[in-house]
Coordinates of C-alpha atoms and ligand atoms in Angstrom, one line a residue:
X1 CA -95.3 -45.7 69.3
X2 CA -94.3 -44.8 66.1
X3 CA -91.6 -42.2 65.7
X4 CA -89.7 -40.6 62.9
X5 CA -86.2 -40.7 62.6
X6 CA -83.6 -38.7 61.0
X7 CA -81.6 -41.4 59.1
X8 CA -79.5 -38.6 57.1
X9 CA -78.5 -35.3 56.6
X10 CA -77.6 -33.0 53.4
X11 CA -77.2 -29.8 52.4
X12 CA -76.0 -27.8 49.4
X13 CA -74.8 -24.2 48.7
X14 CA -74.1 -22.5 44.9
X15 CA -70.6 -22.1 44.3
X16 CA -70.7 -18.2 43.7
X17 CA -70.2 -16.0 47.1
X18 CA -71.3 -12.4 47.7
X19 CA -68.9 -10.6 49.9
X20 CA -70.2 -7.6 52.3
X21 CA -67.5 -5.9 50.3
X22 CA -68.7 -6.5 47.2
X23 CA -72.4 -5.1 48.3
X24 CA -70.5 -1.9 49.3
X25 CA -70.4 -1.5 45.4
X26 CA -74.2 -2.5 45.0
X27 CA -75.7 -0.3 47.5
X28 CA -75.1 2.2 50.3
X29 CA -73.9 -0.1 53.3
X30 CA -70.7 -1.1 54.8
X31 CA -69.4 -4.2 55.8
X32 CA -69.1 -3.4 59.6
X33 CA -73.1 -2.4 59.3
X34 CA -74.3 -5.5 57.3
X35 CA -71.6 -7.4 60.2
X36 CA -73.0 -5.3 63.5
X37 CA -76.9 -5.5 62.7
X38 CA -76.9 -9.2 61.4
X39 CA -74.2 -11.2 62.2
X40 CA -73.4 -11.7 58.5
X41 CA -70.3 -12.1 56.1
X42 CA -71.4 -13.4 53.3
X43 CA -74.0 -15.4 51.3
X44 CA -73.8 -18.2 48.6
X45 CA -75.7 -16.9 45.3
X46 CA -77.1 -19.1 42.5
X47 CA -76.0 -19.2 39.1
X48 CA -78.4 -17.8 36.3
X49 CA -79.0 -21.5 35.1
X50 CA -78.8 -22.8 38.2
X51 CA -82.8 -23.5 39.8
X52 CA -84.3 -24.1 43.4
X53 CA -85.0 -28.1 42.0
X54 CA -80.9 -28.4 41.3
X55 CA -80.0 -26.6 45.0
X56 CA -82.5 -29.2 46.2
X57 CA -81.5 -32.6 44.4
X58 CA -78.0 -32.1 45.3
X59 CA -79.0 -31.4 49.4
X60 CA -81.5 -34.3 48.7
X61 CA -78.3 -37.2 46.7
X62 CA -76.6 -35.8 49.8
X63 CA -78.9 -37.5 52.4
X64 CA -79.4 -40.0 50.7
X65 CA -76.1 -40.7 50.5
X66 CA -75.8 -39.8 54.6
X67 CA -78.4 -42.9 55.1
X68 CA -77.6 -45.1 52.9
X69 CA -80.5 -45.3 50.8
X70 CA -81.5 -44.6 47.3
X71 CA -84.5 -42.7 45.8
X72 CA -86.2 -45.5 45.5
X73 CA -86.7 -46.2 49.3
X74 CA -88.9 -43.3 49.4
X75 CA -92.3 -43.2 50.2
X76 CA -92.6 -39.1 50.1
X77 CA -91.3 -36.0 49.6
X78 CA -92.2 -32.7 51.0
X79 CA -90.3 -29.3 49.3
X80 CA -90.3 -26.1 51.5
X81 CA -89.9 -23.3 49.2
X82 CA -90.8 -19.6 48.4
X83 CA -88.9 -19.6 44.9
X84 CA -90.3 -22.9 42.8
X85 CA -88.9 -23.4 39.6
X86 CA -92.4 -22.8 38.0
X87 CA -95.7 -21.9 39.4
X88 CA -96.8 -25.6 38.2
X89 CA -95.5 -28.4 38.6
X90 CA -94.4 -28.5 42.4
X91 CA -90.5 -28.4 42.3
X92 CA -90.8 -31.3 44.7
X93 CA -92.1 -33.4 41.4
X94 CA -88.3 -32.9 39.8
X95 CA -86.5 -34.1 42.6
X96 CA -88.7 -37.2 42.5
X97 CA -87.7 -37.5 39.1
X98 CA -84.2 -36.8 39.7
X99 CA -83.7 -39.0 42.5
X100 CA -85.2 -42.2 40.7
X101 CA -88.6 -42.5 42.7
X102 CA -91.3 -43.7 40.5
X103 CA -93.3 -44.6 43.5
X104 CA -95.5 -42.4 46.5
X105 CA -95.9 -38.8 45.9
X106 CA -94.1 -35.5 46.3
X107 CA -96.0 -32.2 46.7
X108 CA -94.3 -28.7 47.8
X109 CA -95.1 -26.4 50.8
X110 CA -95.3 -23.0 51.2
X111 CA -94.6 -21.3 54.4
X112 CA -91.5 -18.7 54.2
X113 CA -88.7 -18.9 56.6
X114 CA -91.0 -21.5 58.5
X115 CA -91.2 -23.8 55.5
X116 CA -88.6 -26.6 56.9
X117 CA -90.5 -26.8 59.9
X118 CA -93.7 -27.1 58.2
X119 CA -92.7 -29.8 56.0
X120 CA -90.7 -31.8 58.8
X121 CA -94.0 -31.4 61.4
X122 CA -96.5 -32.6 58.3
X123 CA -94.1 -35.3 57.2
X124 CA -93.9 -36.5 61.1
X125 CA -97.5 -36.7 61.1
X126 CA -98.1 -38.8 58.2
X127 CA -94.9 -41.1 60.0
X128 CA -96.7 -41.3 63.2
X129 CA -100.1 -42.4 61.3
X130 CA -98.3 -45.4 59.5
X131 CA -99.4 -43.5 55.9
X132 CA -95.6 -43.8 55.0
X133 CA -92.6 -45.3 56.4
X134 CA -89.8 -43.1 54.7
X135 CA -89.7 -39.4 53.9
X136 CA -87.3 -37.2 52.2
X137 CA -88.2 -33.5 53.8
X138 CA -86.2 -30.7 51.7
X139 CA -85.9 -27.1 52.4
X140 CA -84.7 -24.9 49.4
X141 CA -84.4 -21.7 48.1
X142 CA -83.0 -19.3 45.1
X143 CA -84.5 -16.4 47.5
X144 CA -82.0 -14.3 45.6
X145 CA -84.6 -13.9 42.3
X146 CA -86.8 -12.5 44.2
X147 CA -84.8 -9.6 46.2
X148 CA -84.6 -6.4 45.3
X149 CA -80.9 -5.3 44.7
X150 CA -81.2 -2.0 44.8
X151 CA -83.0 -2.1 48.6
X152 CA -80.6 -2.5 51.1
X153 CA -82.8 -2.9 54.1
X154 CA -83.2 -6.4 52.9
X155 CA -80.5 -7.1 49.9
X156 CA -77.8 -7.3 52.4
X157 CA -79.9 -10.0 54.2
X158 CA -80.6 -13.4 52.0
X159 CA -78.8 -16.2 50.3
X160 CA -79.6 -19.4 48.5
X161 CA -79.4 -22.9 49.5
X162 CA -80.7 -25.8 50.1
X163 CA -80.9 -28.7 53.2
X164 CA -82.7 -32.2 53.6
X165 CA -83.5 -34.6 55.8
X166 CA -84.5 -38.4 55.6
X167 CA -87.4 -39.7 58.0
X168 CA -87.6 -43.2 58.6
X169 CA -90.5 -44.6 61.1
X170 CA -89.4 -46.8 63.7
X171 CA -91.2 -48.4 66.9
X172 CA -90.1 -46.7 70.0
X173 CA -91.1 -46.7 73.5
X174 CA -93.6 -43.4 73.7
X175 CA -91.0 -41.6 75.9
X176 CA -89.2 -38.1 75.7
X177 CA -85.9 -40.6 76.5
X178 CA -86.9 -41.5 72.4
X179 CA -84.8 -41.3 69.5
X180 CA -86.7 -39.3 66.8
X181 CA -89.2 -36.5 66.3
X182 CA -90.6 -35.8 70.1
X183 CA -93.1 -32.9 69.0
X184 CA -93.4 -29.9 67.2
X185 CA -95.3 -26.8 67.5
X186 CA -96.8 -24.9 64.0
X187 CA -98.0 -21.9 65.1
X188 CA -98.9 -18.9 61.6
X189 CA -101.2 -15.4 62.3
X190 CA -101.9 -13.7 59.4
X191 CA -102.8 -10.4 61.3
X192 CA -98.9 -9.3 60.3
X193 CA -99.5 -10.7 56.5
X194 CA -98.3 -7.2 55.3
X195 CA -94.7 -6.8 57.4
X196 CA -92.9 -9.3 54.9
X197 CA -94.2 -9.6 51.8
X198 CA -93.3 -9.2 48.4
X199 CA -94.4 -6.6 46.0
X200 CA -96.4 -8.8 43.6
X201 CA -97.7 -12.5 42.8
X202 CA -99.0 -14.9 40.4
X203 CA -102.8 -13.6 41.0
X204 CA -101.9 -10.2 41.8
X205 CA -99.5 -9.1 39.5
X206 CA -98.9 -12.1 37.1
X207 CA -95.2 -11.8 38.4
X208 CA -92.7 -13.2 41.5
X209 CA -92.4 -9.9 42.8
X210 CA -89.6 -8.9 45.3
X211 CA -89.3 -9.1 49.2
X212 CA -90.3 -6.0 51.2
X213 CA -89.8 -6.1 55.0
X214 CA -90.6 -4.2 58.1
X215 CA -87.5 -5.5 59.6
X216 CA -87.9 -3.6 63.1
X217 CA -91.3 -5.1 63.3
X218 CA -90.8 -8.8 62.3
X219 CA -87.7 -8.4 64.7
X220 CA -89.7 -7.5 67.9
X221 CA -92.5 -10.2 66.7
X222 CA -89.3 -12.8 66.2
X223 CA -88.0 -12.8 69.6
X224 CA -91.1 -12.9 71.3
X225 CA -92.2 -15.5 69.4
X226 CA -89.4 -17.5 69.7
X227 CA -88.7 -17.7 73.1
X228 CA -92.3 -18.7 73.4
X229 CA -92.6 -21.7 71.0
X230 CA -89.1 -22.7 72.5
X231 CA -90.8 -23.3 76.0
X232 CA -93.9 -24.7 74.3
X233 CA -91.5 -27.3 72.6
X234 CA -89.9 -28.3 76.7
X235 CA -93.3 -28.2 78.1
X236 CA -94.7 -30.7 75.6
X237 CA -92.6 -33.2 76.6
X238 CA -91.7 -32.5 80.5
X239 CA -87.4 -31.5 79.2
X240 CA -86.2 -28.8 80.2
X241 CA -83.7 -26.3 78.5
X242 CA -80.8 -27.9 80.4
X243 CA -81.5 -31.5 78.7
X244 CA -80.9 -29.9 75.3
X245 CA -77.7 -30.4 73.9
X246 CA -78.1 -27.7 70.7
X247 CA -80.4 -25.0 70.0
X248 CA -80.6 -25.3 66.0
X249 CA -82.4 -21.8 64.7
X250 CA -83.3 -20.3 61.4
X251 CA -80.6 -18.3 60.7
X252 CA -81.8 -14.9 60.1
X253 CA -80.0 -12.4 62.4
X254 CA -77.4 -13.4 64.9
X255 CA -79.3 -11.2 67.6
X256 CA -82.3 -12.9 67.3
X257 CA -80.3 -16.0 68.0
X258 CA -78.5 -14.5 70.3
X259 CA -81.7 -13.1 72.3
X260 CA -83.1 -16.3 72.1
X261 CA -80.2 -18.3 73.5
X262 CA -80.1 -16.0 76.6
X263 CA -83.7 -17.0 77.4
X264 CA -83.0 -20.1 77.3
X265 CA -79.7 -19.8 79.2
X266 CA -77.9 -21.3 76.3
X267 CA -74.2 -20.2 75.8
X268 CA -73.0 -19.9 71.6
X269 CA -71.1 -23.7 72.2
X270 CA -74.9 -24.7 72.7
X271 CA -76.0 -22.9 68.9
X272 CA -75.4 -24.0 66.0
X273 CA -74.8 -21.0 63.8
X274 CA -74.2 -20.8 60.1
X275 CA -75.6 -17.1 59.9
X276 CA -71.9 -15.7 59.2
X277 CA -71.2 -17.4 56.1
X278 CA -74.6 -18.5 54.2
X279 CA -77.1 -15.7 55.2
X280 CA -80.9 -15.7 55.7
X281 CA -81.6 -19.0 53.3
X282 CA -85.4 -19.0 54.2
X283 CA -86.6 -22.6 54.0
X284 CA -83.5 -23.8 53.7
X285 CA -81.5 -22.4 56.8
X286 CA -82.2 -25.0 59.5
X287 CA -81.6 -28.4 57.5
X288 CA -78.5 -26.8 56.3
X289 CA -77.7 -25.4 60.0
X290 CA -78.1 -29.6 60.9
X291 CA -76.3 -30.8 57.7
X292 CA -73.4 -28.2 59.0
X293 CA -73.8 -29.1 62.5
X294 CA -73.5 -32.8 61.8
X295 CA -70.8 -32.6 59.5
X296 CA -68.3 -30.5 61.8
X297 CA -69.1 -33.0 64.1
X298 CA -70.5 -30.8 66.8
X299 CA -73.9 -32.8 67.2
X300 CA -73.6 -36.2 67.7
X301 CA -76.3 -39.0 67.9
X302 CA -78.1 -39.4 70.9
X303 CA -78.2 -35.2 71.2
X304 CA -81.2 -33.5 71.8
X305 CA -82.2 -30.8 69.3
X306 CA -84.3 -27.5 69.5
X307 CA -85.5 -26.4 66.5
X308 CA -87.1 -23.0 65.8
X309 CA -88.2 -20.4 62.8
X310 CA -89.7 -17.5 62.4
X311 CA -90.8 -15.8 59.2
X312 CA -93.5 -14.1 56.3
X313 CA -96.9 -14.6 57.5
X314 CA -96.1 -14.6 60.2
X315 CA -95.5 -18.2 60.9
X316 CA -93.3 -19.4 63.2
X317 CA -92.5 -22.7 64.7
X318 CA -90.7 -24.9 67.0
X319 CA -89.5 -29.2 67.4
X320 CA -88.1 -31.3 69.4
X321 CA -85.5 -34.1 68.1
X322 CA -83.5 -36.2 69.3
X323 CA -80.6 -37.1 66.6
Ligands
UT7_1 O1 -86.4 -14.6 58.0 C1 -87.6 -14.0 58.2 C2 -87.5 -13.3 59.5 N1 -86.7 -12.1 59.3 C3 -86.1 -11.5 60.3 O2 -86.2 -12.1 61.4 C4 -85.5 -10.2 60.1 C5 -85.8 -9.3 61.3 N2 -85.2 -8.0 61.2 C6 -83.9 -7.8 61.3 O3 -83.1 -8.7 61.3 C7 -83.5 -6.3 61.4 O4 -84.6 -5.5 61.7 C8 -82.7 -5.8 60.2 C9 -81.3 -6.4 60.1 C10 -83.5 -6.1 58.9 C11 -82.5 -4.3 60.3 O5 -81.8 -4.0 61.5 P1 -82.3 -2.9 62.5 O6 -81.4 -2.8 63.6 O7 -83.7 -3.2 62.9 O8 -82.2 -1.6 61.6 P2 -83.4 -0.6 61.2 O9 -84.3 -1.2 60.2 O10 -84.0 0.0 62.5 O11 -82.5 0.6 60.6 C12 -81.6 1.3 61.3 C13 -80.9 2.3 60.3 C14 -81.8 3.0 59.4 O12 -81.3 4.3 59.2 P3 -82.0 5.6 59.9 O13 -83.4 5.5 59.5 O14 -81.9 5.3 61.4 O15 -81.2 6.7 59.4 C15 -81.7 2.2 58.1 O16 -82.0 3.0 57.0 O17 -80.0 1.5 59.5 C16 -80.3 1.8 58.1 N3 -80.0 0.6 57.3 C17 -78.8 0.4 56.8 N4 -77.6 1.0 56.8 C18 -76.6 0.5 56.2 C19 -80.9 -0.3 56.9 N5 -80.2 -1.2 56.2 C20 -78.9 -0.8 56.0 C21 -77.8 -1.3 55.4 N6 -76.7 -0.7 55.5 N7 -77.8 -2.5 54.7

């Protein structure tokens, strides 16, 4: 059966860095809070000039780069974002541009903190299908322009940044042994469409708006949710937690990650956590958590991957991979 295969890895984070100590000066908090509650130290802010499309072509030259293949080899591009440049085109469109691929199409996705895992599941499908052979799947974010800096139940919280993957379809034997995608679990209920949201929009407001977040709520919701789609993910393909080598999550708060590990009996050599020094990154937290995870040379080829999000919606999600 056909299977899609991570050929390459990339990720990119803005050069400017926001301290906890310098929020101290923004808003009432303190470092050993923002540290105890979340599990982070600092975050990676873009430059005024600097947009969600030029986070993303760097993350996407990157993986390319990681593969060996140029622009051109691509047959489609999927963007997870919350922050486009514009509200028309899809950012996706300028990384095309950007990356020399005059061919196949590009279109972006919107589904929060889920967004990576929504792009990689719908670029999987159209792998598995035979639609396309080759698929850049990008997750990016300038979530900073749209937080409030004056609220610190959530300024403290996000970062930007931006990850990618390349997806390559290759013949394999139809076995969770497989190198590749093995499944993935989408899973969105928009009965909790009001806990994370943002005060305005497009068609409401004829603005971006800024985040606003029941954070106790979408905490509780996030652990149970996560733990669930996890075992989904095992039961899918008959592997059990012990057969996976890295738990790779979206990085939102370290006790979520933590709470989730436990579950699954995982110790922290077993998570791949870049929480403490990029922040929440929405769409863009797990490919960078992989980029980061390849690069220090913790995950290896061959390892077996589980992949989970949680966010706005609320969506959430869950994959299988083996690298
Ligand atoms: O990526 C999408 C998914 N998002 C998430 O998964 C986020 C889920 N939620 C969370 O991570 C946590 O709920 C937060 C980190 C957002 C908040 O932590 P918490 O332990 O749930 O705190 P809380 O909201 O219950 O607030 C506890 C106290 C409150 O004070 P009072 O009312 O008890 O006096 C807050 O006002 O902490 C206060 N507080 C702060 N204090 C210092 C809230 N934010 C801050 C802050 N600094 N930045």
């Amino acid at each position: 059966m056909l299977r899609s295969i991570l050929l390459g890895v990339g990720g990119y984070l803005p050069e400017k860095v926001l301290s906890n100590e310098d929020l101290e000066h923004m808003v009432d908090t303190s470092d050993s809070w923002i540290r105890e509650r979340t599990g982070i130290c600092r975050r990676h802010i873009a430059a005024p000039e600097e947009l969600t499309s030029d986070l993303a072509i760097r993350a996407a030259q990157e993986a390319l780069k990681h593969a060996h293949l140029s622009g051109a080899d691509m047959d489609m591009i999927i963007l997870a974002t919350t922050t486009p440049d514009d509200t028309l085109p899809a950012t996706a469109v300028k990384v095309q541009r950007a990356i020399g691929m005059t061919g196949g199409f590009a279109f972006d996705i919107q589904a929060v903190c889920s967004g990576f895992m929504y792009a990689l599941a719908t670029a999987d499908a159209y792998i598995r299908s035979g639609m396309i052979k080759k698929a850049l799947v990008i997750g990016a974010e300038t979530i900073s322009r749209i937080v409030d800096w004056t609220d610190r139940n959530t300024c403290v919280l996000f970062g930007d940044g931006a990850g990618a993957v390349i997806l390559s379809a290759e013949d394999k034997a139809g076995t969770n042994q497989d190198q590749g995608v093995l499944t993935t679990i989408l899973r969105s209920d928009g009965r909790y469409a009001d806990l994370l949201r943002t005060t305005g929009g497009v068609s409401r407001t004829q603005t971006a708006g800024t985040i606003l977040m029941e954070g106790r709520e979408v905490f509780r919701h996030a652990v149970q949710n996560l733990a669930e789609v996890a075992h989904q993910v095992l039961e899918n393909t008959g592997l059990s937690a012990e057969d996976v080598s890295f738990l790779v999550p979206h990085q939102a708060n370290a006790r979520i990650i933590d709470g989730t590990a436990k579950k699954l009996n995982f110790g922290p050599e077993r998570v791949i956590l870049t929480l403490p020094e990029q922040g929440n990154t929405s769409a863009a937290s797990i490919p960078l958590a992989l980029f980061e995870g390849v690069m220090r040379g913790q995950i290896h080829r061959g390892d077996l991957l589980l992949l989970e999000s949680m966010g706005g919606g609320f969506t959430w999600a869950g994959a299988l991979i083996r690298y």
